[in-house]
Short mmCIF file of C-alpha atoms in Angstrom, two decimals:
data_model
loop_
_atom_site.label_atom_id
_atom_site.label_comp_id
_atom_site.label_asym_id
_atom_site.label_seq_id
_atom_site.Cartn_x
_atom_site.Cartn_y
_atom_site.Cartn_z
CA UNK L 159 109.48 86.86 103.02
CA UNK L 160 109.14 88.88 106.50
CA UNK L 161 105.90 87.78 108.05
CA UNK L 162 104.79 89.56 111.07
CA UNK L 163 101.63 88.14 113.35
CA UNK L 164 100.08 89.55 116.04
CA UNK L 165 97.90 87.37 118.38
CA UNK L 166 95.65 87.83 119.41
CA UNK L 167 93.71 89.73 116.63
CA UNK L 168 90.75 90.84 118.84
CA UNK L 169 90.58 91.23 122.30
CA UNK L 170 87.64 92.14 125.04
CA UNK L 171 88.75 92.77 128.66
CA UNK L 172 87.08 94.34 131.40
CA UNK L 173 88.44 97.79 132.82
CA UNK L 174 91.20 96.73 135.59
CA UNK L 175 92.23 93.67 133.75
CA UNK L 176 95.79 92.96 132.78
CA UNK L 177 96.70 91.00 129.27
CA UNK L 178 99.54 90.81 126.65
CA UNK L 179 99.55 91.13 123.07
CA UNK L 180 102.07 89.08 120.84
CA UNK L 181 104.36 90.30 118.16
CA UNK L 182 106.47 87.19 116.17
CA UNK L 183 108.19 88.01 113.26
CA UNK L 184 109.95 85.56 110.96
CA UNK L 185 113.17 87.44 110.65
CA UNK L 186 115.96 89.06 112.02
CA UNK L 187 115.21 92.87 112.64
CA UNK L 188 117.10 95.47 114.40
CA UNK L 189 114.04 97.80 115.11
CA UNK L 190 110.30 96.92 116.18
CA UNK L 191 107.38 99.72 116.93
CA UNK L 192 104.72 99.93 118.53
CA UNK L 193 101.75 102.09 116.93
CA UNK L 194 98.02 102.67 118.29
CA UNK L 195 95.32 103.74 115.73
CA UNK L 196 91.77 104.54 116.41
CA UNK L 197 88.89 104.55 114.37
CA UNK L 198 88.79 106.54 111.31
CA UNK L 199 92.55 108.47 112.43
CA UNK L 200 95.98 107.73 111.41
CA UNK L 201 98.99 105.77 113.49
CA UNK L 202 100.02 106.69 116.50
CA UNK L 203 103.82 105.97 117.32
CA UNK L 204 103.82 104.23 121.02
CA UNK L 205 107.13 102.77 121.28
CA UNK L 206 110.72 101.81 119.54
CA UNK L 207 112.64 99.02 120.91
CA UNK L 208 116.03 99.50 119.65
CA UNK L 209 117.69 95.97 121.19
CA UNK L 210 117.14 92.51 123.22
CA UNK L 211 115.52 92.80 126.11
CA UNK L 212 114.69 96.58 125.26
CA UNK L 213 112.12 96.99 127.95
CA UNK L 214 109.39 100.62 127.30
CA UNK L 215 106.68 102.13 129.90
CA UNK L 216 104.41 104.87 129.13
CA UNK L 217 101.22 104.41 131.33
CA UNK L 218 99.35 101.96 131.39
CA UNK L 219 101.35 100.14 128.79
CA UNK L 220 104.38 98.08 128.65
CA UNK L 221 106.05 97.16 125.77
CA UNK L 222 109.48 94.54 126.03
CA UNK L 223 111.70 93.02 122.89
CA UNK L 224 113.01 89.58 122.67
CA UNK L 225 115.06 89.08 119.27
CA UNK L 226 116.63 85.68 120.36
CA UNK L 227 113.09 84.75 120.08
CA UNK L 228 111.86 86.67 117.87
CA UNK L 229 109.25 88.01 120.05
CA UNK L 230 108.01 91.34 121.30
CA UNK L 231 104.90 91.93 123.86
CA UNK L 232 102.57 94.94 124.51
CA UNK L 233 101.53 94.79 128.31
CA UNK L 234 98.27 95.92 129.38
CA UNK L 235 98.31 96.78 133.09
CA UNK L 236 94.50 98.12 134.85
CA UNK L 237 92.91 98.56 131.49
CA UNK L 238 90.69 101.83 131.25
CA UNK L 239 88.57 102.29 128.44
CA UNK L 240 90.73 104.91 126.63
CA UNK L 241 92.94 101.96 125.89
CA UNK L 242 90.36 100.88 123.31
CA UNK L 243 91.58 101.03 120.22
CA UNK L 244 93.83 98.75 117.76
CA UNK L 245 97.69 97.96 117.92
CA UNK L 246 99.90 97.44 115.31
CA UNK L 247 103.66 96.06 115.67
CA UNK L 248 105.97 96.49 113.05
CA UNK L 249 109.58 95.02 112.00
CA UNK L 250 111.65 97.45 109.89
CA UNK L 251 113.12 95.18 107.22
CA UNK L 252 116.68 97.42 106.66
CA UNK L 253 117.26 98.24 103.50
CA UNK L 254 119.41 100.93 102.03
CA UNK L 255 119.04 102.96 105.64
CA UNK L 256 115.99 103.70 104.97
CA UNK L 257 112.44 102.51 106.12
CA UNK L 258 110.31 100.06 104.77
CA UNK L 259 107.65 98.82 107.68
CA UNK L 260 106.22 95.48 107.79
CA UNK L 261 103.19 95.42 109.87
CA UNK L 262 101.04 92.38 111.81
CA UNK L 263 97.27 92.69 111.32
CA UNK L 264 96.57 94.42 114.67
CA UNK L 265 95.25 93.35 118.01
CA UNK L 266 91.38 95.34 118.40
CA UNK L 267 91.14 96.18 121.90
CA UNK L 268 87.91 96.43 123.53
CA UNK L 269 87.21 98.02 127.27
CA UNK L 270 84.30 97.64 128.50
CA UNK L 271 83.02 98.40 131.94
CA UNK B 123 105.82 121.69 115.27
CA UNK B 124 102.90 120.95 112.25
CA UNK B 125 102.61 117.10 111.57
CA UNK B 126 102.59 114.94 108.21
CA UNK B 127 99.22 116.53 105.96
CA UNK B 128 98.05 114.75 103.53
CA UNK B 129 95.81 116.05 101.16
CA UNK B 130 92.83 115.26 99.60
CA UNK B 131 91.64 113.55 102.66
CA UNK B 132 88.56 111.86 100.76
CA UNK B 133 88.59 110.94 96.77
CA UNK B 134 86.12 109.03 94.98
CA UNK B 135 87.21 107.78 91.55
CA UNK B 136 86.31 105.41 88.85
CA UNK B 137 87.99 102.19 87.35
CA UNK B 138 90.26 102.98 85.05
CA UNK B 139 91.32 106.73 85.81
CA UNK B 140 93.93 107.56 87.44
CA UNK B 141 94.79 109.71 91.25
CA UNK B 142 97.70 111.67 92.65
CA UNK B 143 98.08 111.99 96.29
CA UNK B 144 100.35 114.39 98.36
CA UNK B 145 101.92 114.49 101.39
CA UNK B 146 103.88 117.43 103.19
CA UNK B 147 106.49 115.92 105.79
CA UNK B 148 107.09 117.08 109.07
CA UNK B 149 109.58 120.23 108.74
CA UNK B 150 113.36 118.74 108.78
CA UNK B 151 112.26 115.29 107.46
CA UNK B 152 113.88 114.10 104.41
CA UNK B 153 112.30 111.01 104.30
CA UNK B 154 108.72 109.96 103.39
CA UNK B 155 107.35 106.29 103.09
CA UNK B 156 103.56 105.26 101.47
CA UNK B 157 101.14 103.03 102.73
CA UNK B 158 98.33 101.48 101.59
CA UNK B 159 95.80 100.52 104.20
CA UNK B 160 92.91 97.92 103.71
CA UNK B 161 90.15 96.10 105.77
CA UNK B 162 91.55 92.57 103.84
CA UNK B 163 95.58 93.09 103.19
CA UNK B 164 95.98 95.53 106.50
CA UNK B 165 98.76 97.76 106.30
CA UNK B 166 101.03 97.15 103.28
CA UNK B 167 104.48 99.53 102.39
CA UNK B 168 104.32 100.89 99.10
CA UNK B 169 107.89 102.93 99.17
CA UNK B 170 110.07 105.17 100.23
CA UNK B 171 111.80 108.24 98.71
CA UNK B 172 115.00 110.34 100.35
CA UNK B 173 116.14 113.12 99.01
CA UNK B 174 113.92 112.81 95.45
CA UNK B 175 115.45 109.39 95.53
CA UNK B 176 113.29 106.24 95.78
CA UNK B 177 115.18 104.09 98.39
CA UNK B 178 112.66 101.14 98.98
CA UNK B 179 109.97 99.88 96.99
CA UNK B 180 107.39 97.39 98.28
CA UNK B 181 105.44 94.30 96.29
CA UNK B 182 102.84 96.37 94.33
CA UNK B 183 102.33 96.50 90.66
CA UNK B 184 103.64 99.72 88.33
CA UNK B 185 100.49 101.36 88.60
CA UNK B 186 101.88 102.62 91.77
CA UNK B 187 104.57 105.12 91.67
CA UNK B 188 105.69 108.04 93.17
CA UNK B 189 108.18 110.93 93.93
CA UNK B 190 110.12 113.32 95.95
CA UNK B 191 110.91 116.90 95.36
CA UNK B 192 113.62 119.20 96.52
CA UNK B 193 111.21 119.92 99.18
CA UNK B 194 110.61 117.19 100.66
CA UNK B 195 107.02 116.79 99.57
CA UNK B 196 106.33 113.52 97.66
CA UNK B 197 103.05 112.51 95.63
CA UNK B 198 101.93 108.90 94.52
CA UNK B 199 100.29 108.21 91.45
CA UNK B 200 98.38 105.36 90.93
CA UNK B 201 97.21 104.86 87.04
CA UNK B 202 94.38 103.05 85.88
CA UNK B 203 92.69 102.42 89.26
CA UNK B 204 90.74 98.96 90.20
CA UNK B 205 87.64 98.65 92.52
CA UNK B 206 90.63 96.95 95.53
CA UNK B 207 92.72 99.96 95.16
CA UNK B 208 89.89 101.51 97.41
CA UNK B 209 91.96 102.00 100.36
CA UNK B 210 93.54 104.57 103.36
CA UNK B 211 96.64 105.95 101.62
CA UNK B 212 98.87 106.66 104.52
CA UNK B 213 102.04 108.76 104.57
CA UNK B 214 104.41 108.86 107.02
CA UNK B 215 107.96 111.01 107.50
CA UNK B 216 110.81 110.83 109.71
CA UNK B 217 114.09 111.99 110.89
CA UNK B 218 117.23 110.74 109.70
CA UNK B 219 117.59 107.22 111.29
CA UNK B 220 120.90 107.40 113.57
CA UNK B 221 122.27 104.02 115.39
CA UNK B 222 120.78 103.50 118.47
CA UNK B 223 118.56 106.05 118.61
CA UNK B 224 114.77 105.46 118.41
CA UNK B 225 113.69 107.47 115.59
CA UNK B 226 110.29 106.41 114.08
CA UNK B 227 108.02 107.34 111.49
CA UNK B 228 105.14 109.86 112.11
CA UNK B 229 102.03 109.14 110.19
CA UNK B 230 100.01 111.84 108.69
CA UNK B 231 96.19 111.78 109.12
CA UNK B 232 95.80 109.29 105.51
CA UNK B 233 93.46 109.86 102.24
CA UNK B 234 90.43 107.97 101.67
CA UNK B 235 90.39 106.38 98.17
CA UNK B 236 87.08 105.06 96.93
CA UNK B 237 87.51 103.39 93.75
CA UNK B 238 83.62 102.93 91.72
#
């Protein structure tokens, strides 16, 4: 059985701050996203990282895929508060060509002043 | 270009009856994945359909079903409803997946299930 974690699951930093948020997942994967979801609204997609070493910038945040390791990481660089909200990675277990989305728990990510 | 809807956005049932849900897909998307959504279990696939044809199917009972038509448009059913089927019921559509490109699913705005 895929499992997919996400550490860590809650995180306060103060505006300006850099951190990381981890992605493992148990099993081999060709696809892993990124997706953003705030409070009471749907997912948002942030990134796709197609291969190893697939590296993604938009912003503020950076998003990078190790599958030797079975890793990926969501880079926080000067956090502002809009960055508040909760992250979700997610493997794509490939079946029949289609999509079938196996999520970690989400990182909650606080700003504060 | 209008996004994913998803419609009722809020439903309050009781045990034991029964809900459809539906879910419009981007225009051009033939394929539209379920996904239940839940303060305890977090975000768990339910299934997928292409082209009125269910292509994955996640670990959830046979109260749970769904399906596609020619449209594109797919419902989900889910019979005989328990108090932890209160949940977000997201739907999400997306392009045909090509190698090496970075298609991804686009999630539509979710329905609120309250189960009493």
């Amino acid at each position: 059985e895929l499992k997919v974690e996400q550490n860590p699951l809650f995180l306060s930093m103060q505006e300006g701050k850099n951190y990381t948020i981890y992605c493992n997942y148990s099993t081999t994967s060709d696809r892993l996203y990124w997706y953003r979801q705030d409070p009471g609204k749907s997912l948002e997609s942030l990134f796709v990282l197609l291969s190893n070493g697939a590296v993604k910038q938009e912003g503020r945040l950076m998003a990078s895929l190790d599958t030797k390791a079975r890793l990926s990481t969501l880079h926080i660089t000067a956090a502002v508060h809009d960055l508040s909200a909760t992250y979700f990675c997610a493997v794509d277990i490939r079946r029949n060509s289609g999509y079938a989305l196996n999520f970690g728990k989400g990182t909650s990510l606080l700003v504060t002043p | 270009k209008a996004g994913v809807t998803q419609t009722p956005r809020y439903l309050i049932k009781t045990r034991g009856q029964q809900v459809t849900l539906s879910c419009s897909p981007i225009s051009g998307h033939r394929s539209v994945s379920w996904y239940q959504q839940t303060p305890g279990q977090g975000l768990q696939f339910l299934f997928e359909y292409f082209s009125e044809t269910q292509r994955n199917k996640g670990n959830f009972p046979g109260r749970f079903s769904g399906r596609q038509f020619s449209n594109s448009r797919s419902e989900m059913n889910v019979s005989t409803l328990e108090l932890g089927d209160s949940a977000l019921y997201l739907c999400a559509s997306s392009p045909p997946r090509l190698a090496g490109y970075q298609e991804t699913q686009y999630f539509g705005p979710g329905t609120r299930l309250l189960v009493l």
